């Protein structure tokens, strides 16, 4: 069997995993080898809609030995539609996600008004955004 070299696989997976996570999830189900090969870039672009999904994602990432690298992150708290109550510590869930993945982010965007996020709460002193190229967040005004 002729196998593709690992560096070529990573390039292919990097190009494929730009749709918010769906392709990365599908790749992880193909085989153990593909799951292992795509693990570095499977989460290249992530879109999380709603605090429950953010909590689930944070718990999933917390269970991993090594943290995935996310380059493009879109977070939307869900707004008022459906659930005005986001549960305990909704803002800390969002802040944890941003702080964990901040060293790798090129894009950080979304809307986090309804959890009460401000730029100061999301990006406190000590958060490093070395590679950030685009910041487009709708947040609450600082009080």
Short mmCIF file of C-alpha atoms in Angstrom, two decimals:
data_model
loop_
_atom_site.label_atom_id
_atom_site.label_comp_id
_atom_site.label_asym_id
_atom_site.label_seq_id
_atom_site.Cartn_x
_atom_site.Cartn_y
_atom_site.Cartn_z
CA UNK A 1 0.00 0.00 0.00
CA UNK A 2 1.39 3.41 -0.98
CA UNK A 3 1.00 5.81 1.94
CA UNK A 4 1.10 9.57 1.84
CA UNK A 5 4.03 11.06 3.82
CA UNK A 6 2.98 12.60 7.18
CA UNK A 7 3.92 16.15 6.18
CA UNK A 8 1.70 15.91 3.09
CA UNK A 9 -1.13 14.51 5.23
CA UNK A 10 -0.88 17.48 7.60
CA UNK A 11 -1.04 19.91 4.65
CA UNK A 12 -4.11 18.13 3.27
CA UNK A 13 -5.81 18.10 6.68
CA UNK A 14 -4.98 21.80 7.19
CA UNK A 15 -6.72 22.66 3.93
CA UNK A 16 -9.68 20.39 4.71
CA UNK A 17 -10.29 21.51 8.30
CA UNK A 18 -11.47 25.05 7.61
CA UNK A 19 -15.23 24.60 7.96
CA UNK A 20 -15.84 25.11 11.66
CA UNK A 21 -15.00 21.57 12.75
CA UNK A 22 -17.28 19.30 10.71
CA UNK A 23 -14.55 17.90 8.45
CA UNK A 24 -12.22 17.39 11.42
CA UNK A 25 -14.90 15.37 13.22
CA UNK A 26 -15.54 13.31 10.10
CA UNK A 27 -11.81 12.65 9.65
CA UNK A 28 -11.50 11.44 13.22
CA UNK A 29 -14.08 8.72 12.49
CA UNK A 30 -12.37 7.28 9.39
CA UNK A 31 -9.66 5.23 11.10
CA UNK A 32 -7.22 5.30 14.00
CA UNK A 33 -4.38 6.29 11.65
CA UNK A 34 -6.32 9.17 10.09
CA UNK A 35 -7.47 10.28 13.55
CA UNK A 36 -3.88 10.38 14.77
CA UNK A 37 -2.59 12.10 11.63
CA UNK A 38 -5.28 14.78 11.68
CA UNK A 39 -5.13 15.44 15.43
CA UNK A 40 -2.78 18.41 15.12
CA UNK A 41 -4.99 20.31 12.69
CA UNK A 42 -8.43 18.81 13.24
CA UNK A 43 -9.50 21.89 15.18
CA UNK A 44 -7.94 24.46 12.82
CA UNK A 45 -11.24 26.36 12.61
CA UNK A 46 -13.81 26.05 15.38
CA UNK A 47 -17.25 27.60 15.62
CA UNK A 48 -19.09 27.23 18.93
CA UNK A 49 -22.72 28.32 19.11
CA UNK A 50 -24.20 28.56 22.59
CA UNK A 51 -22.83 28.21 26.10
CA UNK A 52 -23.84 24.52 26.44
CA UNK A 53 -21.67 23.62 23.43
CA UNK A 54 -18.84 25.76 24.74
CA UNK A 55 -19.01 23.90 28.07
CA UNK A 56 -19.01 20.55 26.29
CA UNK A 57 -16.05 21.57 24.12
CA UNK A 58 -14.13 22.83 27.16
CA UNK A 59 -14.77 19.55 29.00
CA UNK A 60 -13.68 17.54 25.95
CA UNK A 61 -10.47 19.53 25.55
CA UNK A 62 -9.81 19.29 29.30
CA UNK A 63 -9.86 15.49 29.05
CA UNK A 64 -7.11 15.45 26.40
CA UNK A 65 -3.45 14.97 27.22
CA UNK A 66 -2.37 17.51 24.61
CA UNK A 67 -4.40 20.52 23.63
CA UNK A 68 -5.39 20.98 19.97
CA UNK A 69 -4.24 24.04 18.09
CA UNK A 70 -7.08 26.33 17.06
CA UNK A 71 -6.21 29.06 14.57
CA UNK A 72 -9.65 30.51 13.85
CA UNK A 73 -12.20 30.70 16.67
CA UNK A 74 -15.81 31.90 16.41
CA UNK A 75 -17.85 32.12 19.62
CA UNK A 76 -21.54 33.04 19.81
CA UNK A 77 -23.33 32.95 23.16
CA UNK A 78 -26.73 32.36 21.55
CA UNK A 79 -28.16 35.78 22.24
CA UNK A 80 -31.61 36.06 23.72
CA UNK A 81 -33.25 33.46 21.53
CA UNK A 82 -34.23 30.37 23.42
CA UNK A 83 -32.31 30.60 26.68
CA UNK A 84 -31.86 33.87 28.54
CA UNK A 85 -30.20 31.98 31.42
CA UNK A 86 -26.79 30.56 30.52
CA UNK A 87 -26.06 28.68 33.74
CA UNK A 88 -23.44 29.22 36.35
CA UNK A 89 -20.16 30.78 35.33
CA UNK A 90 -20.99 31.22 31.63
CA UNK A 91 -18.47 34.04 31.35
CA UNK A 92 -15.73 31.88 32.89
CA UNK A 93 -16.38 29.18 30.27
CA UNK A 94 -15.87 31.69 27.47
CA UNK A 95 -12.82 33.21 29.16
CA UNK A 96 -11.27 29.77 29.67
CA UNK A 97 -11.66 28.90 26.00
CA UNK A 98 -10.09 32.17 24.88
CA UNK A 99 -7.19 31.92 27.34
CA UNK A 100 -6.38 28.28 26.49
CA UNK A 101 -6.23 28.87 22.74
CA UNK A 102 -4.98 32.49 22.65
CA UNK A 103 -1.33 31.66 21.85
CA UNK A 104 -2.33 30.14 18.48
CA UNK A 105 -5.25 32.29 17.35
CA UNK A 106 -5.11 34.21 14.09
CA UNK A 107 -8.82 35.04 14.14
CA UNK A 108 -11.10 35.61 17.13
CA UNK A 109 -14.66 36.63 16.33
CA UNK A 110 -18.22 36.32 17.48
CA UNK A 111 -20.82 37.84 19.77
CA UNK A 112 -20.68 37.50 23.54
CA UNK A 113 -22.94 40.32 24.70
CA UNK A 114 -25.47 38.25 26.63
CA UNK A 115 -22.92 36.59 28.93
CA UNK A 116 -21.63 40.04 29.86
CA UNK A 117 -18.21 39.66 28.27
CA UNK A 118 -16.05 42.74 27.85
CA UNK A 119 -12.66 43.02 26.18
CA UNK A 120 -11.11 43.31 29.64
CA UNK A 121 -12.79 40.13 30.90
CA UNK A 122 -11.94 38.12 27.78
CA UNK A 123 -8.40 39.39 27.33
CA UNK A 124 -7.00 40.08 30.80
CA UNK A 125 -3.37 40.93 31.41
CA UNK A 126 -1.22 37.89 30.67
CA UNK A 127 -3.17 36.63 27.67
CA UNK A 128 -0.79 36.46 24.73
CA UNK A 129 -2.14 36.97 21.22
CA UNK A 130 1.09 36.78 19.25
CA UNK A 131 -0.45 35.62 15.98
CA UNK A 132 -3.80 37.43 16.13
CA UNK A 133 -4.57 39.12 12.82
CA UNK A 134 -8.31 39.69 13.12
CA UNK A 135 -10.38 40.58 16.17
CA UNK A 136 -14.09 41.02 15.58
CA UNK A 137 -16.07 40.62 18.79
CA UNK A 138 -19.40 42.05 19.79
CA UNK A 139 -19.11 42.44 23.56
CA UNK A 140 -20.79 44.42 26.34
CA UNK A 141 -19.55 47.95 26.87
CA UNK A 142 -17.06 48.28 29.71
CA UNK A 143 -18.61 49.81 32.80
#
